CSV table of C-alpha atoms in Angstrom, one decimal:
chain,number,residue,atom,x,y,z
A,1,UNK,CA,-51.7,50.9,32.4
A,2,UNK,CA,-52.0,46.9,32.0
A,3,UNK,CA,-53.9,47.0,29.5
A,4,UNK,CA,-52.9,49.4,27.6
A,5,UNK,CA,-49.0,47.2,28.0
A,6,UNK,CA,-51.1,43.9,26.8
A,7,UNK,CA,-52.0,46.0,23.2
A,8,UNK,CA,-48.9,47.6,22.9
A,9,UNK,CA,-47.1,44.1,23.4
A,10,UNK,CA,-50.1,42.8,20.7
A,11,UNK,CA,-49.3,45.2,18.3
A,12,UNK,CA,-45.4,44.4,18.8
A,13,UNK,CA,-46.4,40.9,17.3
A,14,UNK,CA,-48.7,41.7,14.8
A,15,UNK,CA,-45.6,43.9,13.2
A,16,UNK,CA,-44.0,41.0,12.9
A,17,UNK,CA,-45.8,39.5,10.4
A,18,UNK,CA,-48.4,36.2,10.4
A,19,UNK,CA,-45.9,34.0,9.3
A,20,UNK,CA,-43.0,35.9,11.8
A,21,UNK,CA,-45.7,35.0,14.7
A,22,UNK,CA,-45.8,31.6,13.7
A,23,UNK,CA,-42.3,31.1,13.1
A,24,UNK,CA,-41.9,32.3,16.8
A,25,UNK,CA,-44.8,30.0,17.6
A,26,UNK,CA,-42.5,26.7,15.9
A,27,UNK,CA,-39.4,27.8,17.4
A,28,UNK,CA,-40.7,28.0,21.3
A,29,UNK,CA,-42.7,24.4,20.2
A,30,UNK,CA,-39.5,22.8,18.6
A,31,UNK,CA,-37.6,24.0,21.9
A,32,UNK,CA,-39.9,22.5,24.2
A,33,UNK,CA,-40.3,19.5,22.4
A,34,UNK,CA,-36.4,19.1,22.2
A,35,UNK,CA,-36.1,20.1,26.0
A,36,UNK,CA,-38.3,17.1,26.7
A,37,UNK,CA,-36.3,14.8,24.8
A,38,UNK,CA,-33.1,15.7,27.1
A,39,UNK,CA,-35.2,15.3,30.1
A,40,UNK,CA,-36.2,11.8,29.0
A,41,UNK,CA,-31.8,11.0,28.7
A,42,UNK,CA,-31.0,13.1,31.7
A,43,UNK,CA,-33.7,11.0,34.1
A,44,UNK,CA,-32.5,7.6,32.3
A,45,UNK,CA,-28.9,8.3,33.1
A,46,UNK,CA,-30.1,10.4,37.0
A,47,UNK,CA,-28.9,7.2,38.7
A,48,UNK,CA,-25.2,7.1,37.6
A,49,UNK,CA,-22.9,8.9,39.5
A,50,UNK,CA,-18.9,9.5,39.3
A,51,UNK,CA,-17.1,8.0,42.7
A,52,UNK,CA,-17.4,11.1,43.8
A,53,UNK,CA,-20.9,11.0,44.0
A,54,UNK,CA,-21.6,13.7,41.5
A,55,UNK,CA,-24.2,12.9,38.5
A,56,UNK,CA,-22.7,11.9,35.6
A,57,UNK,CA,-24.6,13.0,32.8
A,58,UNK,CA,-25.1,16.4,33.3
A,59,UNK,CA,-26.5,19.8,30.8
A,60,UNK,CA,-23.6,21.2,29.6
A,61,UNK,CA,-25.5,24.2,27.6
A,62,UNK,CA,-26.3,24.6,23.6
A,63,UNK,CA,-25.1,24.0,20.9
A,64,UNK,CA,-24.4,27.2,18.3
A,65,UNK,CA,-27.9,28.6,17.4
A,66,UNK,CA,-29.0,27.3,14.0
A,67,UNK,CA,-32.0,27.5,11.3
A,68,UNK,CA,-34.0,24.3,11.2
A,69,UNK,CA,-35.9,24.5,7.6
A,70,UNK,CA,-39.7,23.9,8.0
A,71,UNK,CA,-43.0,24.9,5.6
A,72,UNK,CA,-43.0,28.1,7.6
A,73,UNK,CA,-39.4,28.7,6.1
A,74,UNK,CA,-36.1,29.0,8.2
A,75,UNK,CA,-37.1,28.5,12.1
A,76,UNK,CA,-33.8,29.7,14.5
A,77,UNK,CA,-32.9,26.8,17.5
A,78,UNK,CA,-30.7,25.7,19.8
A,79,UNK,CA,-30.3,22.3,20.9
A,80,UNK,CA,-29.2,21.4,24.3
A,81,UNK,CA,-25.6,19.8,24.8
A,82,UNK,CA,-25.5,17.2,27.5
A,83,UNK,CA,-21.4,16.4,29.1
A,84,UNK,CA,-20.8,12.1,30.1
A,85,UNK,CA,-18.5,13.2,33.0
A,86,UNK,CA,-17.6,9.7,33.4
A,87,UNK,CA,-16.5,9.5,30.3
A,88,UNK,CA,-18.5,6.6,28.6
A,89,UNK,CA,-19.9,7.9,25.4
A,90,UNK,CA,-23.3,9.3,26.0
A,91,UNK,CA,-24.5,11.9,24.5
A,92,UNK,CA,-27.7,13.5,23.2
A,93,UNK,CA,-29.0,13.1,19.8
A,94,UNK,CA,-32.3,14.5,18.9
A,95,UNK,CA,-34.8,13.0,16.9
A,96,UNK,CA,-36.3,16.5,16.0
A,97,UNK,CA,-33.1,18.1,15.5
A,98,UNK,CA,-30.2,15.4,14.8
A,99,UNK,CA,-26.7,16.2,14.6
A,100,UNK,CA,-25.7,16.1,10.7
A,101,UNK,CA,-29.2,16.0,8.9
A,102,UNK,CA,-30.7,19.3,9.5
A,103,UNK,CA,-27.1,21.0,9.4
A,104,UNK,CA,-26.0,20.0,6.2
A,105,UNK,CA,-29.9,20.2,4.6
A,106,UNK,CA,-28.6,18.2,1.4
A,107,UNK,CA,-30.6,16.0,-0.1
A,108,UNK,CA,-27.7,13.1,0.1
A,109,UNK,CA,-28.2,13.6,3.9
A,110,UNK,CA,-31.8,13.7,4.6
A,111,UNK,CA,-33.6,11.6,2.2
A,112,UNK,CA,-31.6,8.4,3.7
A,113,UNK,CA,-32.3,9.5,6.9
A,114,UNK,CA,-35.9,9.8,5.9
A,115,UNK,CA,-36.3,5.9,4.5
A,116,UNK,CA,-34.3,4.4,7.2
A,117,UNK,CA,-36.6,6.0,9.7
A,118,UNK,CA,-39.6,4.2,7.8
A,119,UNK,CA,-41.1,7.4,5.8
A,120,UNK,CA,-42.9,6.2,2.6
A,121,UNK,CA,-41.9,6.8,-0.7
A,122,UNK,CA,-45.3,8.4,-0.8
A,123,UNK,CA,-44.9,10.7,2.0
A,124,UNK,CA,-41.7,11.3,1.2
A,125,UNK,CA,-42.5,14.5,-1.0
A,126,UNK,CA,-44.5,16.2,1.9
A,127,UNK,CA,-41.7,15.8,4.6
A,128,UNK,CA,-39.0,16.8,2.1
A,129,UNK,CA,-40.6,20.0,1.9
A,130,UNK,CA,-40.5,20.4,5.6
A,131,UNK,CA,-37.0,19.6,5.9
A,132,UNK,CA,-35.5,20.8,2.7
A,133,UNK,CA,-37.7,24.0,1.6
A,134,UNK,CA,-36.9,25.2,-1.4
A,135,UNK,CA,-34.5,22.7,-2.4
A,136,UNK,CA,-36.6,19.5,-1.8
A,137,UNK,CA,-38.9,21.4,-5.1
A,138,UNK,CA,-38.4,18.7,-8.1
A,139,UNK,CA,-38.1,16.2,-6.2
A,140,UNK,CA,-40.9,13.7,-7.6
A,141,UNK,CA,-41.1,10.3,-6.9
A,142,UNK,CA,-39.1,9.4,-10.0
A,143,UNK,CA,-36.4,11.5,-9.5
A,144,UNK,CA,-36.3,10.1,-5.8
A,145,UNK,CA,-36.1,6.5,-7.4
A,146,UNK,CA,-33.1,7.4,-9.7
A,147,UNK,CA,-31.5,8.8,-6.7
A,148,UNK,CA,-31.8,5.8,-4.6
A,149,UNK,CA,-30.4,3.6,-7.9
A,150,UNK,CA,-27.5,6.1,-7.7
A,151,UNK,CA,-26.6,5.5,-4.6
A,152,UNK,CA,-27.1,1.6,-5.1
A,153,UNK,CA,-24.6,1.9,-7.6
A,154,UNK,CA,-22.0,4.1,-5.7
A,155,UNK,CA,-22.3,1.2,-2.6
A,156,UNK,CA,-21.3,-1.5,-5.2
A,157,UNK,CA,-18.0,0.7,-6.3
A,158,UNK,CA,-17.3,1.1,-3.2
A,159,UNK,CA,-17.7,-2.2,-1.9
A,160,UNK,CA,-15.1,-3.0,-4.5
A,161,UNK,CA,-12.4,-0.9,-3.4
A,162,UNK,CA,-9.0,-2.3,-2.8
A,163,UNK,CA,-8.4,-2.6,0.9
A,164,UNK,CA,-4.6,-3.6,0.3
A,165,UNK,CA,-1.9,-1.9,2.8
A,166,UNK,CA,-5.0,-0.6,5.2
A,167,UNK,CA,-4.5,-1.6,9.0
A,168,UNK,CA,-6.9,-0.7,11.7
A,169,UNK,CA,-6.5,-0.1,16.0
A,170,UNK,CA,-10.1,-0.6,16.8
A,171,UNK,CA,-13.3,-1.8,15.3
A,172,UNK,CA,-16.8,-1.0,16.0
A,173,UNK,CA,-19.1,-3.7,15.1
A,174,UNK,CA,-23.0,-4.0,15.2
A,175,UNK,CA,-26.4,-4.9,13.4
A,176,UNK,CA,-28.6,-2.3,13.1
A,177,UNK,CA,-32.3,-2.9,12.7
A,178,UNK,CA,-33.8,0.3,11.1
A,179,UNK,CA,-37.9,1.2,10.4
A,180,UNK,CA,-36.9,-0.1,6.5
A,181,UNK,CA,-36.7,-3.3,5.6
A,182,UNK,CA,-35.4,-5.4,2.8
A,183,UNK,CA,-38.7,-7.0,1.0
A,184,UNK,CA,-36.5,-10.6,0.5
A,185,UNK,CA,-36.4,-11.3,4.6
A,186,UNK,CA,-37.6,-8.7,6.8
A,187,UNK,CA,-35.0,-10.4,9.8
A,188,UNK,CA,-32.3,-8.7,7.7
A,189,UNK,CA,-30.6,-5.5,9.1
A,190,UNK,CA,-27.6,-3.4,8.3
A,191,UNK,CA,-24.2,-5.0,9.1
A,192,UNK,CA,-21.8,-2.1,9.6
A,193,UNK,CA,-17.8,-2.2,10.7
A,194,UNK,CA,-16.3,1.3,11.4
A,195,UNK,CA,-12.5,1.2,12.3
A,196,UNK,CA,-9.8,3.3,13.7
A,197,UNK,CA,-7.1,4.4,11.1
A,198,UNK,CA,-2.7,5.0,12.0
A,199,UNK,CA,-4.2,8.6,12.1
A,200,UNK,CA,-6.6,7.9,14.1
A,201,UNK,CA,-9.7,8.7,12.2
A,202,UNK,CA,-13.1,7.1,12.2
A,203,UNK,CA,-13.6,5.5,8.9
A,204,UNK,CA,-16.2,3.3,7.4
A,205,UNK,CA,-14.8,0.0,7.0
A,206,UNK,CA,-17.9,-2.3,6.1
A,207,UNK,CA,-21.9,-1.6,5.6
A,208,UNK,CA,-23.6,-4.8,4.2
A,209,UNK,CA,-26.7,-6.8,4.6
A,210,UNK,CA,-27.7,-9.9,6.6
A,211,UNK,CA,-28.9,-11.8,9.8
A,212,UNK,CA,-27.6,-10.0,13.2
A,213,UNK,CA,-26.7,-13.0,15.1
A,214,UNK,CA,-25.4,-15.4,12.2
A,215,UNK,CA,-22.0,-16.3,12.1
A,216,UNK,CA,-22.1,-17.1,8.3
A,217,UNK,CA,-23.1,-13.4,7.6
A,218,UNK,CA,-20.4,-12.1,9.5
A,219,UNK,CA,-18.0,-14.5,7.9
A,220,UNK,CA,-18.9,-13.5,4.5
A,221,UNK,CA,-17.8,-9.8,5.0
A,222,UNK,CA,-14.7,-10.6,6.9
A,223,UNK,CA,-13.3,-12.5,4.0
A,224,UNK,CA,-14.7,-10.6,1.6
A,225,UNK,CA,-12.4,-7.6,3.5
A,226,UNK,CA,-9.5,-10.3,3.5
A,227,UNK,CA,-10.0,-11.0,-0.5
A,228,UNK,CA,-9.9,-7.4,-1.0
A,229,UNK,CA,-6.9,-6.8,1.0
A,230,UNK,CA,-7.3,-6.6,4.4
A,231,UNK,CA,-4.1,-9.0,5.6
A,232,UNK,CA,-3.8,-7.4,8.9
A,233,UNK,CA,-6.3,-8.3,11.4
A,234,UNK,CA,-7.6,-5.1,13.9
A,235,UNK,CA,-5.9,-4.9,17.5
A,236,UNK,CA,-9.4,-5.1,19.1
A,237,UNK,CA,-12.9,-5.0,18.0
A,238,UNK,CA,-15.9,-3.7,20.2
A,239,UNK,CA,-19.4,-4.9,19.7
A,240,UNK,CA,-22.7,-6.1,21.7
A,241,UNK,CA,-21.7,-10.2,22.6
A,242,UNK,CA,-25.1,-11.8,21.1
A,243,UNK,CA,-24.0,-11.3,17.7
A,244,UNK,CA,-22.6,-14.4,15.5
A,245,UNK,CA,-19.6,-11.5,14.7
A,246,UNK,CA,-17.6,-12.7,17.2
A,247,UNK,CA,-17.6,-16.7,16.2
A,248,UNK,CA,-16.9,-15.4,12.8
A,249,UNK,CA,-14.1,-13.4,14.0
A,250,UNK,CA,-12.4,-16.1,15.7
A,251,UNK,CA,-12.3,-18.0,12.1
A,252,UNK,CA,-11.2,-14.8,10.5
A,253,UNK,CA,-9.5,-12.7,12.4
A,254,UNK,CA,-8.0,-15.2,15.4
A,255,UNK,CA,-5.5,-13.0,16.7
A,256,UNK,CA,-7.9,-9.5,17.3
A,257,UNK,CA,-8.4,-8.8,21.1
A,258,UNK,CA,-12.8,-8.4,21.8
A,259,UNK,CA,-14.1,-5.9,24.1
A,260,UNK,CA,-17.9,-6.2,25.2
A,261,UNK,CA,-20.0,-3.2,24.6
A,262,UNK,CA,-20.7,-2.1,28.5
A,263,UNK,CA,-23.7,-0.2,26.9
A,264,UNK,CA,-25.5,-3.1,25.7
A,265,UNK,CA,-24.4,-5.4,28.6
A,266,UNK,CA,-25.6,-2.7,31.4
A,267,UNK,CA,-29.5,-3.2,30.0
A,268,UNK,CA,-29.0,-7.1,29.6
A,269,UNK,CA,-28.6,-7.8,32.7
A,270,UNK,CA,-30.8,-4.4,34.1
A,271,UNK,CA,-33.3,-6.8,32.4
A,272,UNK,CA,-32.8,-9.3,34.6
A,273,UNK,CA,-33.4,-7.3,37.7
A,274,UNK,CA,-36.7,-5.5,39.4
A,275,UNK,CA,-37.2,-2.4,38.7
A,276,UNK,CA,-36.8,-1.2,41.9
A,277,UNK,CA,-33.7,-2.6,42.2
A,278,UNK,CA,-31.7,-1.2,38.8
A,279,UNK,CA,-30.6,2.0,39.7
A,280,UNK,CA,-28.6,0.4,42.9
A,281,UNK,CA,-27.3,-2.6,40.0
A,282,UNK,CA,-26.5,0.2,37.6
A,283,UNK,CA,-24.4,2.5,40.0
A,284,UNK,CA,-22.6,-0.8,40.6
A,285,UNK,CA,-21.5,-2.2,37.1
A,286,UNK,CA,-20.2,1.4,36.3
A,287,UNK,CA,-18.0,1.2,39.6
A,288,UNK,CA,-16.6,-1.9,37.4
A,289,UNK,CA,-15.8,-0.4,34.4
A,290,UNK,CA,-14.6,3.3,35.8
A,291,UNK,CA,-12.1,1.4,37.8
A,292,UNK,CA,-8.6,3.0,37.6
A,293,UNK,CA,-7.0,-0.3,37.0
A,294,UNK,CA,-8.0,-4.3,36.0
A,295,UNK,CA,-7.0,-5.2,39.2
A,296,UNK,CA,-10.1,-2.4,41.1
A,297,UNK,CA,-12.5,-3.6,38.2
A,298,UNK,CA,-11.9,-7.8,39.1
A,299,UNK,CA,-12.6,-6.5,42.7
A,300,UNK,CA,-15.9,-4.7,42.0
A,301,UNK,CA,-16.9,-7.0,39.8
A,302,UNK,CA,-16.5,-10.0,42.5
A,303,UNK,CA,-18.7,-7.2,44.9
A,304,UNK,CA,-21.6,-7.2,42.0
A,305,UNK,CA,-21.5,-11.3,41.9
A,306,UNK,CA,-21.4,-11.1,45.7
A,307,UNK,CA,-24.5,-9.2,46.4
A,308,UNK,CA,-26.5,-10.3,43.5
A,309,UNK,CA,-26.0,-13.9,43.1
A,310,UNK,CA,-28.1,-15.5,45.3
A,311,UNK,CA,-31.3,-13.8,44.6
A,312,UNK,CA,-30.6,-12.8,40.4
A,313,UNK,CA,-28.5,-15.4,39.0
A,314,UNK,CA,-29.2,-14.6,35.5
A,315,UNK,CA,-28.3,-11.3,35.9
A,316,UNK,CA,-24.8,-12.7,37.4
A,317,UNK,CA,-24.3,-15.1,34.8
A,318,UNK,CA,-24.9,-12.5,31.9
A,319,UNK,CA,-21.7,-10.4,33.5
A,320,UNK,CA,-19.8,-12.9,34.4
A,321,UNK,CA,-20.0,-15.0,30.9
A,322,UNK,CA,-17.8,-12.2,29.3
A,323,UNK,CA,-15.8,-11.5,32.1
A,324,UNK,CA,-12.4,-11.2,30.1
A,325,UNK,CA,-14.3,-9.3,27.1
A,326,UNK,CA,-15.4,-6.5,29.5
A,327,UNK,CA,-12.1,-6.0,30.3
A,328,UNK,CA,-10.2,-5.7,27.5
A,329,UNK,CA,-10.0,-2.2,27.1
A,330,UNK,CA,-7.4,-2.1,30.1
A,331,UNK,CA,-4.6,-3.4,27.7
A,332,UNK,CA,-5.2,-0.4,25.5
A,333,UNK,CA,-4.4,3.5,26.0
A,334,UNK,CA,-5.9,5.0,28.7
A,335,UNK,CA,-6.7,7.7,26.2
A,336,UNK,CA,-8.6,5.7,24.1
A,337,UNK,CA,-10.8,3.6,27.1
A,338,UNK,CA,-13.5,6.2,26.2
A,339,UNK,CA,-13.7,5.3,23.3
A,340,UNK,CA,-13.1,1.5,23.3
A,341,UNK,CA,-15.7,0.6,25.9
A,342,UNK,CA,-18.7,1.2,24.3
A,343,UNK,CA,-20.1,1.3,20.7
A,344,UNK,CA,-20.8,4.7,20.7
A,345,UNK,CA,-19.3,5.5,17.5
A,346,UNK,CA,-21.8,3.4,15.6
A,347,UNK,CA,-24.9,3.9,17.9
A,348,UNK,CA,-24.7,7.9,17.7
A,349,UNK,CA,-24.9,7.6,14.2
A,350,UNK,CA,-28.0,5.4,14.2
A,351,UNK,CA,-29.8,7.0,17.2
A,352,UNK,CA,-32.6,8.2,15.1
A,353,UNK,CA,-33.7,5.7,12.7
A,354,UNK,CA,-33.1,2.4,14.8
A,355,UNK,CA,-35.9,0.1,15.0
A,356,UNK,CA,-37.9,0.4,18.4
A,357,UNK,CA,-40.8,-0.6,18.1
A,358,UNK,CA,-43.1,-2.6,15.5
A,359,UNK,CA,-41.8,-2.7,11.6
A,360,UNK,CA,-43.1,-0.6,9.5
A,361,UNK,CA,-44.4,-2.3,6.7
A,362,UNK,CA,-42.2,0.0,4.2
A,363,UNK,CA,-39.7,-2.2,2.4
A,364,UNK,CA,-37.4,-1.5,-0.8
A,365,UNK,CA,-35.1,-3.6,-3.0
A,366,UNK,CA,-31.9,-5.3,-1.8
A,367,UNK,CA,-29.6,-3.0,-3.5
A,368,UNK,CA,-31.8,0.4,-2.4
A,369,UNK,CA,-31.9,-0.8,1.3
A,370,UNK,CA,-27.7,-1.4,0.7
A,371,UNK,CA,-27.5,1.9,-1.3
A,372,UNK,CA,-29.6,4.3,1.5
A,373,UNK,CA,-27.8,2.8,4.3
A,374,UNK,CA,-24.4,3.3,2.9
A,375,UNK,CA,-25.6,7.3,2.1
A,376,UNK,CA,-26.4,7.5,5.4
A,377,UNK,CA,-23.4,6.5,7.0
A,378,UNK,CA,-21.0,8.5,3.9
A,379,UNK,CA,-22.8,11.5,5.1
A,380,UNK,CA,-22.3,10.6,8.5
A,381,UNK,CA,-18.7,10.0,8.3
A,382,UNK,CA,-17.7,13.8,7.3
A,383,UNK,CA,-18.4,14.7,10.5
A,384,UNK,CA,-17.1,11.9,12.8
A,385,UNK,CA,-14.2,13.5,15.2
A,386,UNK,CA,-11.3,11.1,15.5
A,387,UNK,CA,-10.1,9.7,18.7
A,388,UNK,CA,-8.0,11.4,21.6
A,389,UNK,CA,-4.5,10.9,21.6
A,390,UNK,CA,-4.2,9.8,17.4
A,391,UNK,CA,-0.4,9.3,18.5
A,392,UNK,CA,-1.3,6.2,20.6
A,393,UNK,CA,-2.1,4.5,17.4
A,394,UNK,CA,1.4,4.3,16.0
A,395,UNK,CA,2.3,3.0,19.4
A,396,UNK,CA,0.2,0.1,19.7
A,397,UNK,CA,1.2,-0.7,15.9
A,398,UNK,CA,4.8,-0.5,17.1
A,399,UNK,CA,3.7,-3.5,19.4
A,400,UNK,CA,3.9,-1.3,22.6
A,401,UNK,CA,2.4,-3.3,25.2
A,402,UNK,CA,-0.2,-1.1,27.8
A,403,UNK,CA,-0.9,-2.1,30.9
A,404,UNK,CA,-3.6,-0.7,32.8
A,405,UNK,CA,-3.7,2.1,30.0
A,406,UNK,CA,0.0,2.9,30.2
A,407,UNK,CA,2.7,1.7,28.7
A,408,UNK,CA,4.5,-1.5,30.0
A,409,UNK,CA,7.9,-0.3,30.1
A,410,UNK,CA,6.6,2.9,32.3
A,411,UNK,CA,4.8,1.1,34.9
A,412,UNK,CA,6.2,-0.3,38.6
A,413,UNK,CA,6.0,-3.5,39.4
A,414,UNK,CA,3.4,-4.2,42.1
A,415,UNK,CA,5.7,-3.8,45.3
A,416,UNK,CA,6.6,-1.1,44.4
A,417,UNK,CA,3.4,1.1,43.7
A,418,UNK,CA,2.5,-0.3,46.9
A,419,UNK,CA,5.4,1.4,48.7
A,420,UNK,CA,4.7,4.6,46.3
């Protein structure tokens, strides 16, 4: 009876087809490979908990079933979702499956994607085909290069556009090193500014070229925005604190509030610590910036100087040095902390081309390396979600003054939330 069950389920597959057993064959391997990526984030983040002492990073399911194209044709999967409980930003991007690319399956979506994360012009036919199917056919290597002079020339009109009567809440800020590099100075990365609209929405504000921590980079955007517009400087801007940005802002835009990215300081000063002793450190620094209030964040903040000082004082001076900046986001909507903490909204987008490990040595033109970065982030940008609570926007512009996340005028004074 076994056996004859082993030829009857053989014969089931063999109905299916050679290339229906090997599409079977992709999807379990795609699944598997994408299930080890999740393990990799879940066991990164196993050590942070919610004050409850649950995990914070947790599975949270999949995401609606859908066709990855490959040479084998249309292969069915479904990508795990992963839930931030505490409410920080994280989330699960997969480099086999990310978010945007493989759903839309344009061209204006995957061959940028494709450059930036250091494919060859040369090998750019062969993984087209894999991605694309059908509709990567035609695509020789001078139709690519009018392509990528199209979108050079749709980054320079757009880097033209008026910006006058635009206001932004929030900016996102960073330098992102990608596996393409401009062939003038290979130190130069992508310079990118996303902001918060009245309404809310994530829109691109800024994607240009030039030297992460330089100051006169960063001041040749910001008044190129002002030239073009821009009167009205951002509430607050969010980036990591080692780029020249911030020295440029202060020029620029004096009055704008700055809020540390708690992302990038968590592994700068993990880096600072033994290994054996960074998931105690981290469990600590996110009892700092989950506090309900400034006042519970200064306190666990004086703990984590406390108990580390004496033995890692780099790792103390690296938190302490931006003290104020790390707490910015308490004068903001509590709605919007999630948001404002982190830069999340820039670093999702980017998960899957950044720059990890050694350069590739593929480089392109100034304008090309402009013109694919700005594609990538266009296509990107139809499918960013806007923040929670839009309304709060209109609030802060009113010059509504938050405290602790709420509004000043709806908060007790200190004696009495004692007493409540």
């Amino acid at each position: 009876m076994e056996k004859n069950t082993v030829i009857a389920g053989g014969m089931g597959e063999l109905g299916l087809g050679i290339e229906g057993i090997l599409r079977r064959a992709a999807r379990s391997l795609i699944e598997q490979a994408i299930e080890a990526e999740v393990a990799v984030l879940l066991e990164e983040f196993a050590t942070v908990r919610m004050v409850d002492g649950r995990q914070a990073v947790v599975r949270n399911g999949h995401l609606p079933e859908r066709e990855i194209m490959t040479a084998l044709g249309p292969v069915p999967v479904k990508v795990p979702k992963v839930r931030d409980r505490s409410g920080s930003g994280i989330k699960f991007n997969s480099v086999l499956a990310p978010p945007y690319v493989r759903k839309s399956r344009t061209v204006a979506a995957t061959v940028p994607w494709l450059y930036l994360h250091g494919v060859s012009s040369g090998h750019m036919q062969e993984a087209l085909s894999i991605l694309l199917g059908d509709e990567a056919k035609g695509l020789s290597p001078a139709v690519l290069g009018r392509l990528k002079a199209e979108w050079a020339q749709e980054y320079a009109h757009w880097q033209h556009r008026s910006l006058q009567g635009k206001r932004y809440a929030y900016w996102w800020v960073d330098g992102i090193y990608t596996n393409l590099r401009a062939e003038e100075d290979p130190r130069i990365c992508l310079l990118v500014i996303i902001g918060v609209t009245a309404e809310g929405k994530k829109e691109l504000v800024s994607v240009s070229d030039g030297l992460r921590e330089s100051k006169a980079s960063w001041l040749e955007i910001l008044r190129d925005l002002q030239a073009r517009g821009l009167e009205t400087a951002p509430l607050l801007a969010i980036g990591d604190g080692a780029m020249g940005f911030w020295a440029a802002l202060d020029e620029a835009y004096p009055e704008t509030g700055q809020q540390r990215c708690w992302v990038h300081k968590t592994a700068n000063i993990l880096n600072e610590l033994p290994k054996a002793q960074q998931s105690k450190a981290k469990a600590a620094l996110q009892e700092i910036w989950m506090a309900a209030n400034r006042q519970a964040a200064e306190k666990a903040l004086d703990v984590f100087v406390r108990n580390y000082q004496a033995k890692y004082p780099k790792a103390v001076a690296k938190l302490e040095k931006d003290r104020a900046e790390l707490l910015a986001f308490y004068d903001f909507p509590a709605e919007h902390w999630r948001h404002i903490r982190t830069t999340n909204a820039i670093e999702s987008t980017f998960a899957t081309v950044r720059h990890r490990t050694t350069r590739t040595k593929n480089c392109v033109s100034r304008s090309s390396f402009l013109g694919l970065g700005f594609k990538m982030l266009q296509q990107a940008e139809k499918r960013w979600i806007g923040i929670y609570a839009p309304e709060k926007v209109l609030q802060l512009f009113a010059g509504v003054k938050f405290i602790d996340g709420i509004p000043a005028n709806l908060t007790l004074p200190d004696d009495q939330q004692t007493a409540a």
